[in-house]
CSV table of N, CA and C in Angstrom, one decimal:
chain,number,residue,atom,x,y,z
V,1,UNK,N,-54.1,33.2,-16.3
V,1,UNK,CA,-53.8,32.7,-14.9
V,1,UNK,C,-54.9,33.1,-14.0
V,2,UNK,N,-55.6,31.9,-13.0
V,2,UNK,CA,-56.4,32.4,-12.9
V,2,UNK,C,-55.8,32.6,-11.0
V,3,UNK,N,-55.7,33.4,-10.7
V,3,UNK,CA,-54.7,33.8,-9.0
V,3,UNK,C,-56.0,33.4,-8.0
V,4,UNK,N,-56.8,32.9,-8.4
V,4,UNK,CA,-57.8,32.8,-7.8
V,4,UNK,C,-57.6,31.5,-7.1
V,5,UNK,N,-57.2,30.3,-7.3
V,5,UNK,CA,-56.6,28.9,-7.2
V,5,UNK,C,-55.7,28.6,-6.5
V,6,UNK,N,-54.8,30.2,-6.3
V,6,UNK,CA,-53.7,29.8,-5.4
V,6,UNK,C,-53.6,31.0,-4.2
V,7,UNK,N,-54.1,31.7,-4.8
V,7,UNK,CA,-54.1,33.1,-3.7
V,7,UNK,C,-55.3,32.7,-2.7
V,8,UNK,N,-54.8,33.1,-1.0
V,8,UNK,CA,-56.1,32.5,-0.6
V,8,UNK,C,-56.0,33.6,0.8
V,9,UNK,N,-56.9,33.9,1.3
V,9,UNK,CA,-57.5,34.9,2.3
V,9,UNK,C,-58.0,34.1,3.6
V,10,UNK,N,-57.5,33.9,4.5
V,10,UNK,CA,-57.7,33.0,6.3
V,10,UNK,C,-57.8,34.2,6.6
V,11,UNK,N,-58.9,34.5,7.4
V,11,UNK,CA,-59.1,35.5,8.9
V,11,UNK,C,-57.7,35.3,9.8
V,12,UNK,N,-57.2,33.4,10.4
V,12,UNK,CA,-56.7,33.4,11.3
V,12,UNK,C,-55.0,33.6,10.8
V,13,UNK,N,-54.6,33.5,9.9
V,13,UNK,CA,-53.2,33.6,9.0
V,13,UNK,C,-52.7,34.4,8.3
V,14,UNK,N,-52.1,35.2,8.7
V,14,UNK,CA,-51.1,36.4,8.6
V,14,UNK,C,-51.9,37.5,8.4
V,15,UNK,N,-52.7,37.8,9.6
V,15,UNK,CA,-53.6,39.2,9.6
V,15,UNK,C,-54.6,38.9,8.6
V,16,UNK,N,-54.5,37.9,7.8
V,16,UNK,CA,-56.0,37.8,6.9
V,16,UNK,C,-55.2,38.3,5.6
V,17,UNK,N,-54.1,38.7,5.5
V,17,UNK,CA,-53.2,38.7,4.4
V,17,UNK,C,-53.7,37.5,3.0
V,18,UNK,N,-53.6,38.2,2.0
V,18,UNK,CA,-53.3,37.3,1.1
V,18,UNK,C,-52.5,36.2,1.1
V,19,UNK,N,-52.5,34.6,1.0
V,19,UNK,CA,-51.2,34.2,1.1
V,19,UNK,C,-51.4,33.2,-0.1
V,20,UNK,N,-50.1,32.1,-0.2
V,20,UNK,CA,-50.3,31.4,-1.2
V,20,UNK,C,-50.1,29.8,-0.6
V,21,UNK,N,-51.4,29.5,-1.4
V,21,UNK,CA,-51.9,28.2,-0.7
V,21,UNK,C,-52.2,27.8,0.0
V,22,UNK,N,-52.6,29.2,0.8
V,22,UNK,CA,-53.1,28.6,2.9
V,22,UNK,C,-51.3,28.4,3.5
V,23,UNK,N,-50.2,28.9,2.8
V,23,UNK,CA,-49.0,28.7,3.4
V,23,UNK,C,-48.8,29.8,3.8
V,24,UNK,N,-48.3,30.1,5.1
V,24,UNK,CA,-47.5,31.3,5.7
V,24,UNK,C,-46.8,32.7,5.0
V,25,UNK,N,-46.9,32.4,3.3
V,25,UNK,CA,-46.1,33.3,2.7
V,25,UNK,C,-47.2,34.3,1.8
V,26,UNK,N,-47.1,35.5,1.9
V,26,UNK,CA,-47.9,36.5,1.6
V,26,UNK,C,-47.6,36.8,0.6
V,27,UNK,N,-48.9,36.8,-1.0
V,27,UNK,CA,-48.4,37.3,-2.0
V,27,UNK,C,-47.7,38.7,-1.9
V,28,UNK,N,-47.9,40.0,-1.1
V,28,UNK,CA,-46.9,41.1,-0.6
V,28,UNK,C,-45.3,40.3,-0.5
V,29,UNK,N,-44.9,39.8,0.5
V,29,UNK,CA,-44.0,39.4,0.2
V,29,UNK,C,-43.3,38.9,-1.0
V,30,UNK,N,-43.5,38.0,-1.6
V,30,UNK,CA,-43.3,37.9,-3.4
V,30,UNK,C,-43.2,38.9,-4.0
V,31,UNK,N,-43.9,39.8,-3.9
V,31,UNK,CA,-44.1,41.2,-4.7
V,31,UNK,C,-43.1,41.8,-3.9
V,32,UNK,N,-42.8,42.1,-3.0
V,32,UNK,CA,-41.5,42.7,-2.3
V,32,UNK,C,-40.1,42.2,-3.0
V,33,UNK,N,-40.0,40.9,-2.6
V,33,UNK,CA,-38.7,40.7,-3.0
V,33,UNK,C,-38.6,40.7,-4.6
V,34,UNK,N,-39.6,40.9,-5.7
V,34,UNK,CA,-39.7,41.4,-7.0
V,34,UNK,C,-39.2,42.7,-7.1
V,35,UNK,N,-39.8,43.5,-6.3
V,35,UNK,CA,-39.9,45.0,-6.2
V,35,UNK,C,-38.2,45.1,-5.9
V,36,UNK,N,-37.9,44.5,-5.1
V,36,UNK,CA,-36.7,44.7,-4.5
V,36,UNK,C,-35.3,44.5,-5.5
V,37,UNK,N,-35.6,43.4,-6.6
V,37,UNK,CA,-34.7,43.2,-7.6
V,37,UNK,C,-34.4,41.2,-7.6
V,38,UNK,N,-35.2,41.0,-6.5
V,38,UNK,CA,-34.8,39.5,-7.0
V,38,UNK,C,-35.6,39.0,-8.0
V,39,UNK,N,-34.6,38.0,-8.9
V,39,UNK,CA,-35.5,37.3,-10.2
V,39,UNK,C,-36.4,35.9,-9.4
V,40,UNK,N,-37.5,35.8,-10.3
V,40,UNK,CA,-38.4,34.7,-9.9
V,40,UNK,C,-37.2,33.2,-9.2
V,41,UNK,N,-36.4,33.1,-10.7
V,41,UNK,CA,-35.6,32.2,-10.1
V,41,UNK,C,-35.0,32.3,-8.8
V,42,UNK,N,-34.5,33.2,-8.5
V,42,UNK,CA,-33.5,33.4,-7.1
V,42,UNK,C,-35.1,33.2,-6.0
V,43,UNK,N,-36.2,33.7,-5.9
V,43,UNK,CA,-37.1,33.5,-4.6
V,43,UNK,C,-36.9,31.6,-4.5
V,44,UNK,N,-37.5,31.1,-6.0
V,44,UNK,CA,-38.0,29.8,-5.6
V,44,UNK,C,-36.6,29.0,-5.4
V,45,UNK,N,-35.0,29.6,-6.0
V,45,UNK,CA,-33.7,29.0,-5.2
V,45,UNK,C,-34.0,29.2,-3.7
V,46,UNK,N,-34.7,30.2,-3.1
V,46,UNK,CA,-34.6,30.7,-1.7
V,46,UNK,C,-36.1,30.1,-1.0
V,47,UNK,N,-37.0,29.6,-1.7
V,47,UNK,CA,-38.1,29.0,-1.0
V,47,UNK,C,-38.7,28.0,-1.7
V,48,UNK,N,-37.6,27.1,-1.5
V,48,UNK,CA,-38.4,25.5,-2.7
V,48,UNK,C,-40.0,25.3,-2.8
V,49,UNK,N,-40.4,25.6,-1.5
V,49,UNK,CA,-41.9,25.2,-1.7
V,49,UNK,C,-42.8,25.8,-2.6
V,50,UNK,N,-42.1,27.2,-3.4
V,50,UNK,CA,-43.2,27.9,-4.3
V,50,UNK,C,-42.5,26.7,-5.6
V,51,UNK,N,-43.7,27.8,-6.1
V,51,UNK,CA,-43.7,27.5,-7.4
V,51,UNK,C,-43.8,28.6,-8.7
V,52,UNK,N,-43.1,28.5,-10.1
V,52,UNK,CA,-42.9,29.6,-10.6
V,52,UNK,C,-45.0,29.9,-10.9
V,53,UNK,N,-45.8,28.7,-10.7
V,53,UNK,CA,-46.7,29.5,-10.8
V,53,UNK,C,-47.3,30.5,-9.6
V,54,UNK,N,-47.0,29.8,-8.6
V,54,UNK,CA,-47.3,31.2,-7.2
V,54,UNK,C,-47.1,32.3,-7.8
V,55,UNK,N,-45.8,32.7,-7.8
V,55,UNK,CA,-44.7,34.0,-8.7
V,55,UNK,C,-46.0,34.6,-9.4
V,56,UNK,N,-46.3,34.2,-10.5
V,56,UNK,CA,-47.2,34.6,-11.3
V,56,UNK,C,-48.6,34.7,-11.3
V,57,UNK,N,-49.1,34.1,-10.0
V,57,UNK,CA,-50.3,34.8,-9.4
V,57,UNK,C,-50.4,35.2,-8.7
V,58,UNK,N,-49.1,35.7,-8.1
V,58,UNK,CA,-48.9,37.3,-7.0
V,58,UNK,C,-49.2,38.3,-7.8
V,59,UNK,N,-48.5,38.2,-8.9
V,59,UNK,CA,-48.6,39.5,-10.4
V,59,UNK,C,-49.8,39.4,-10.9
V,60,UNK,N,-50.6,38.5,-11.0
V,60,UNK,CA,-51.8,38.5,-11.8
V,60,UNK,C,-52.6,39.1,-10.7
V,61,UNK,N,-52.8,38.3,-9.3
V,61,UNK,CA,-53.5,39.4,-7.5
V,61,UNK,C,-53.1,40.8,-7.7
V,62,UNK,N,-51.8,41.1,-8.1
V,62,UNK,CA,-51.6,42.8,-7.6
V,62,UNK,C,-52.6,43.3,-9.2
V,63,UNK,N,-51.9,42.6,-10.4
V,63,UNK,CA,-52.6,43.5,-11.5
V,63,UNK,C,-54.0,43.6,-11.5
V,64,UNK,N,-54.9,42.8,-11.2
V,64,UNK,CA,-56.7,42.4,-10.4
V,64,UNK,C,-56.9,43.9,-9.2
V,65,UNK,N,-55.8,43.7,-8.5
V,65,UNK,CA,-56.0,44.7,-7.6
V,65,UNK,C,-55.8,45.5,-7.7
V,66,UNK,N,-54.7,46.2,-8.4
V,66,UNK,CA,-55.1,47.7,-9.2
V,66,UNK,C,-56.3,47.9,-10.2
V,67,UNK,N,-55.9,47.2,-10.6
V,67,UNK,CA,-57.2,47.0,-12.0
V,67,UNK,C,-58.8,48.0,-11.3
V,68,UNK,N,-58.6,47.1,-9.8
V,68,UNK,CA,-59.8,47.2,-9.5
V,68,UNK,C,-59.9,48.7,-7.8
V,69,UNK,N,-58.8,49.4,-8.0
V,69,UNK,CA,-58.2,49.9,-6.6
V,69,UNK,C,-58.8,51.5,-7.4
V,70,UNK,N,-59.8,52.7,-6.1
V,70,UNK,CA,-60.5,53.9,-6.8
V,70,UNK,C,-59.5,54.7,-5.9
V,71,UNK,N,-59.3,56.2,-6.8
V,71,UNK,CA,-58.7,57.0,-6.6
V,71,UNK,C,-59.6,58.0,-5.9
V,72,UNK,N,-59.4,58.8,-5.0
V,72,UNK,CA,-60.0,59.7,-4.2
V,72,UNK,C,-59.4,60.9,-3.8
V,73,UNK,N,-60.1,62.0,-4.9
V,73,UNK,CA,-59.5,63.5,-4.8
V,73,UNK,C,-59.8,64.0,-3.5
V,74,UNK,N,-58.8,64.9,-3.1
V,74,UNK,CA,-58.7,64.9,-1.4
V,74,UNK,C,-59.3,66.5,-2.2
């Protein structure tokens, strides 16, 4: 999956937040309501306009961004 294709970064749209597709919806958010306990199925019951691939390049953005996130001994 390449999250590159659907994850997308605007200066002027949602603080410059990651979002999906240039739509108002922040891969964070996705990852929240994951975090939180909802299944993929129940978000896209609750927001027709994704898609189960969005879902899955929110997970592929955060795993990229740990992947790539440095730890700093205080």
């Amino acid at each position: 999956m390449n999250y590159r294709d659907r994850i997308t970064i605007e200066p002027g749209k949602r603080g410059g937040k990651p979002c999906i597709r240039g739509i108002r919806m922040t891969a964070y958010d996705i990852l929240d309501y994951l975090a939180s306990g909802m299944t993929p199925g129940e978000i896209l019951a609750d927001f027709p306009y994704l898609t189960a691939e969005d879902i899955q390049a929110c997970l592929a953005y955060a795993a990229d961004r740990e992947r790539h996130q440095i730890a700093v001994a205080a």
